[in-house]
């Protein structure tokens, strides 16, 4: 059982470039979310989805887009990368929006130069 | 404004002794609390949780205590083992459903053999 799979594990971008972080889960979870982890800041919610076709903003959504065309996939798009987006990104999922026990992917370490 | 605070960035404990990790919160609407454990290069994994209707929850070597009047919770690990060396995140959420988790900044626990 793969759980939550994130790709790539590492990425280096130049300022202004765009890219998509991929996230897929095989547990048929309705709820999926993206977090970023920064030193001294904990995990902060970027965007989340309560089901296919439904997305909403979290605490720090600026500079990021998401879509949820299937239950399994929840990609995160950086429109024009900035150094402030250098971070570790985690995708997470759970059975439903009210279930706080999240399953996390292993993370993507992103550096923007 | 950090609503969930873990004031100790790091903690070192001898193997076999008790590890106590602390977490304070400011939002009185929080009513469900979780601890996640994170190893390097992996995503966080759920460890233990507690609802505000309880003041203690136990799972094997792990016990979480909640003091609502002080807005404080703690995670006790007894006895501590080398495999417990990790970063521990406290998280909290409110009562209205579809609430998103608010994470603390984490405490790095090192168990000394």
Short mmCIF file of C-alpha atoms in Angstrom, two decimals:
data_model
loop_
_atom_site.label_atom_id
_atom_site.label_comp_id
_atom_site.label_asym_id
_atom_site.label_seq_id
_atom_site.Cartn_x
_atom_site.Cartn_y
_atom_site.Cartn_z
CA UNK A 1 0.00 0.00 0.00
CA UNK A 2 1.76 3.15 -1.24
CA UNK A 3 -0.26 5.66 0.85
CA UNK A 4 0.51 9.27 -0.12
CA UNK A 5 3.13 9.67 -2.86
CA UNK A 6 4.82 12.97 -3.62
CA UNK A 7 7.08 13.78 -6.54
CA UNK A 8 9.69 15.09 -6.96
CA UNK A 9 11.58 14.71 -3.67
CA UNK A 10 13.93 17.59 -4.48
CA UNK A 11 13.65 20.52 -6.88
CA UNK A 12 15.67 23.63 -7.60
CA UNK A 13 14.01 26.48 -9.48
CA UNK A 14 15.05 29.89 -10.66
CA UNK A 15 12.97 32.90 -9.67
CA UNK A 16 10.03 33.26 -12.04
CA UNK A 17 9.89 29.64 -13.15
CA UNK A 18 6.72 27.63 -12.73
CA UNK A 19 6.33 24.02 -11.74
CA UNK A 20 3.88 21.47 -10.37
CA UNK A 21 4.37 19.35 -7.28
CA UNK A 22 2.55 16.06 -7.68
CA UNK A 23 0.59 14.27 -4.96
CA UNK A 24 -1.33 11.02 -5.27
CA UNK A 25 -3.02 8.81 -2.69
CA UNK A 26 -4.38 5.30 -3.09
CA UNK A 27 -6.50 5.14 0.05
CA UNK A 28 -9.67 6.61 -1.49
CA UNK A 29 -9.45 9.57 0.89
CA UNK A 30 -11.83 12.44 0.24
CA UNK A 31 -9.79 15.11 2.05
CA UNK A 32 -6.40 16.21 0.71
CA UNK A 33 -4.24 19.15 1.64
CA UNK A 34 -0.89 20.83 1.09
CA UNK A 35 1.33 22.16 3.87
CA UNK A 36 4.66 23.91 3.89
CA UNK A 37 7.19 23.56 6.66
CA UNK A 38 9.59 26.38 7.41
CA UNK A 39 12.10 26.69 10.26
CA UNK A 40 10.44 28.13 13.38
CA UNK A 41 7.01 28.18 11.70
CA UNK A 42 5.62 24.69 12.05
CA UNK A 43 3.39 23.32 9.29
CA UNK A 44 1.17 25.85 7.55
CA UNK A 45 -1.81 24.96 5.37
CA UNK A 46 -1.63 26.20 1.76
CA UNK A 47 -4.71 24.74 0.07
CA UNK A 48 -7.07 21.87 0.73
CA UNK A 49 -9.80 19.86 -0.97
CA UNK A 50 -12.77 18.06 0.53
CA UNK A 51 -13.46 16.07 -2.62
CA UNK A 52 -13.04 15.95 -6.39
CA UNK A 53 -13.88 19.30 -7.96
CA UNK A 54 -13.73 21.20 -4.65
CA UNK A 55 -10.77 23.23 -3.42
CA UNK A 56 -10.30 26.01 -0.90
CA UNK A 57 -7.58 28.24 0.47
CA UNK A 58 -5.67 27.65 3.64
CA UNK A 59 -3.51 29.96 5.71
CA UNK A 60 -0.84 30.79 3.08
CA UNK A 61 -2.35 30.36 -0.43
CA UNK A 62 -0.70 33.25 -2.30
CA UNK A 63 1.47 32.16 -5.20
CA UNK A 64 -0.01 28.67 -5.39
CA UNK A 65 -2.82 27.05 -7.36
CA UNK A 66 -4.46 23.65 -6.91
CA UNK A 67 -7.02 21.52 -8.69
CA UNK A 68 -8.74 18.25 -7.82
CA UNK A 69 -10.01 16.51 -10.94
CA UNK A 70 -9.88 13.03 -9.39
CA UNK A 71 -10.10 11.65 -5.86
CA UNK A 72 -6.54 10.32 -6.12
CA UNK A 73 -4.58 13.38 -7.30
CA UNK A 74 -4.03 16.84 -5.84
CA UNK A 75 -1.25 18.74 -7.65
CA UNK A 76 0.16 22.01 -6.32
CA UNK A 77 1.25 24.59 -8.90
CA UNK A 78 3.73 27.36 -8.31
CA UNK A 79 2.86 30.03 -10.83
CA UNK A 80 6.02 32.17 -10.69
CA UNK A 81 8.48 30.89 -8.13
CA UNK A 82 9.94 33.29 -5.58
CA UNK A 83 12.76 32.77 -3.03
CA UNK A 84 10.13 33.06 -0.27
CA UNK A 85 8.68 29.78 -1.55
CA UNK A 86 11.83 27.89 -0.62
CA UNK A 87 10.45 25.32 1.80
CA UNK A 88 9.59 21.70 2.38
CA UNK A 89 6.15 20.85 1.04
CA UNK A 90 3.97 18.07 2.41
CA UNK A 91 0.82 16.62 0.91
CA UNK A 92 -1.62 14.97 3.31
CA UNK A 93 -4.92 13.12 3.13
CA UNK A 94 -7.62 11.72 5.40
CA UNK A 95 -10.88 9.85 5.12
CA UNK A 96 -13.05 12.94 5.49
CA UNK A 97 -12.70 16.64 6.30
CA UNK A 98 -13.62 16.08 9.92
CA UNK A 99 -10.97 13.43 10.46
CA UNK A 100 -7.93 15.16 11.80
CA UNK A 101 -5.65 12.12 11.59
CA UNK A 102 -3.77 13.01 8.46
CA UNK A 103 -1.58 10.72 6.40
CA UNK A 104 1.41 12.63 5.03
CA UNK A 105 3.65 12.08 2.04
CA UNK A 106 7.41 12.13 2.46
CA UNK A 107 7.77 15.72 1.29
CA UNK A 108 9.29 17.78 -1.52
CA UNK A 109 12.26 19.99 -0.71
CA UNK A 110 12.08 23.05 -2.97
CA UNK A 111 14.77 25.68 -3.37
CA UNK A 112 14.12 28.85 -5.36
CA UNK A 113 17.25 30.76 -6.34
CA UNK B 1 0.13 35.00 15.84
CA UNK B 2 1.24 31.51 16.84
CA UNK B 3 -1.86 29.87 18.34
CA UNK B 4 -0.05 26.64 19.16
CA UNK B 5 3.36 26.99 20.78
CA UNK B 6 6.08 24.52 21.52
CA UNK B 7 8.59 26.60 23.44
CA UNK B 8 11.35 24.00 23.58
CA UNK B 9 12.97 23.58 20.15
CA UNK B 10 14.99 20.63 21.41
CA UNK B 11 15.16 18.13 24.26
CA UNK B 12 17.71 15.44 25.14
CA UNK B 13 16.80 12.50 27.40
CA UNK B 14 18.67 9.43 28.54
CA UNK B 15 17.41 6.11 27.22
CA UNK B 16 15.00 4.52 29.68
CA UNK B 17 14.02 7.80 31.31
CA UNK B 18 10.82 9.78 30.81
CA UNK B 19 10.55 12.31 27.97
CA UNK B 20 8.09 15.16 28.49
CA UNK B 21 7.21 17.38 25.55
CA UNK B 22 5.09 20.46 26.16
CA UNK B 23 2.61 22.43 24.09
CA UNK B 24 0.62 25.57 24.87
CA UNK B 25 -2.30 27.02 22.95
CA UNK B 26 -4.09 30.35 23.01
CA UNK B 27 -7.37 29.68 21.16
CA UNK B 28 -10.04 28.62 23.66
CA UNK B 29 -12.12 27.18 20.80
CA UNK B 30 -9.62 24.38 20.24
CA UNK B 31 -11.12 21.13 21.48
CA UNK B 32 -9.13 18.34 19.85
CA UNK B 33 -5.40 17.92 20.05
CA UNK B 34 -2.95 15.64 18.29
CA UNK B 35 0.72 14.77 18.37
CA UNK B 36 2.62 13.89 15.22
CA UNK B 37 6.10 12.41 15.02
CA UNK B 38 8.51 13.15 12.18
CA UNK B 39 11.71 11.41 11.20
CA UNK B 40 14.21 13.09 8.83
CA UNK B 41 13.27 12.89 5.14
CA UNK B 42 9.85 11.49 6.01
CA UNK B 43 6.43 13.01 6.46
CA UNK B 44 4.85 13.39 9.90
CA UNK B 45 2.94 10.40 11.23
CA UNK B 46 0.05 10.51 13.68
CA UNK B 47 1.02 9.44 17.19
CA UNK B 48 -1.77 10.10 19.68
CA UNK B 49 -4.71 12.45 20.20
CA UNK B 50 -6.98 13.74 22.95
CA UNK B 51 -10.39 15.33 23.03
CA UNK B 52 -11.17 18.19 25.39
CA UNK B 53 -13.69 16.03 27.24
CA UNK B 54 -10.76 14.02 28.60
CA UNK B 55 -7.69 15.03 30.54
CA UNK B 56 -5.56 11.99 29.73
CA UNK B 57 -5.15 9.50 26.92
CA UNK B 58 -2.75 6.59 26.94
CA UNK B 59 -1.37 4.39 24.17
CA UNK B 60 1.41 2.07 25.23
CA UNK B 61 4.47 4.10 26.18
CA UNK B 62 2.80 7.36 25.12
CA UNK B 63 0.45 9.41 27.30
CA UNK B 64 -0.99 12.82 26.50
CA UNK B 65 -2.25 15.06 29.30
CA UNK B 66 -4.55 18.03 28.75
CA UNK B 67 -5.01 20.92 31.18
CA UNK B 68 -7.78 23.03 29.68
CA UNK B 69 -7.69 25.75 32.29
CA UNK B 70 -3.99 26.32 31.60
CA UNK B 71 -4.39 25.73 27.85
CA UNK B 72 -1.53 23.28 28.08
CA UNK B 73 -0.91 19.75 26.94
CA UNK B 74 2.05 17.46 27.32
CA UNK B 75 3.25 14.21 25.79
CA UNK B 76 4.97 11.72 28.08
CA UNK B 77 7.09 8.90 26.69
CA UNK B 78 8.03 6.19 29.18
CA UNK B 79 10.49 4.58 28.89
CA UNK B 80 12.26 6.54 26.17
CA UNK B 81 13.92 4.50 23.44
CA UNK B 82 16.47 5.46 20.76
CA UNK B 83 13.79 5.04 18.08
CA UNK B 84 11.85 7.87 19.73
CA UNK B 85 14.46 10.36 18.49
CA UNK B 86 12.44 12.55 16.10
CA UNK B 87 10.70 15.90 15.80
CA UNK B 88 7.35 16.01 17.58
CA UNK B 89 4.60 18.38 16.45
CA UNK B 90 1.62 19.34 18.54
CA UNK B 91 -1.55 20.22 16.60
CA UNK B 92 -4.99 21.54 17.52
CA UNK B 93 -8.39 22.01 15.91
CA UNK B 94 -11.82 23.40 16.80
CA UNK B 95 -15.33 22.02 17.19
CA UNK B 96 -17.11 23.10 14.05
CA UNK B 97 -16.18 20.38 11.63
CA UNK B 98 -13.97 20.85 8.60
CA UNK B 99 -11.56 22.70 10.83
CA UNK B 100 -7.99 22.70 9.68
CA UNK B 101 -5.21 21.70 11.99
CA UNK B 102 -3.00 24.36 13.52
CA UNK B 103 0.47 23.01 14.13
CA UNK B 104 3.13 24.02 16.61
CA UNK B 105 6.73 24.62 15.59
CA UNK B 106 7.97 21.24 16.76
CA UNK B 107 10.39 19.88 19.39
CA UNK B 108 13.39 17.80 18.38
CA UNK B 109 13.76 14.93 20.84
CA UNK B 110 17.09 13.15 21.08
CA UNK B 111 17.35 9.96 23.12
CA UNK B 112 20.87 9.39 24.40
CA UNK B 113 21.85 5.68 24.60
#
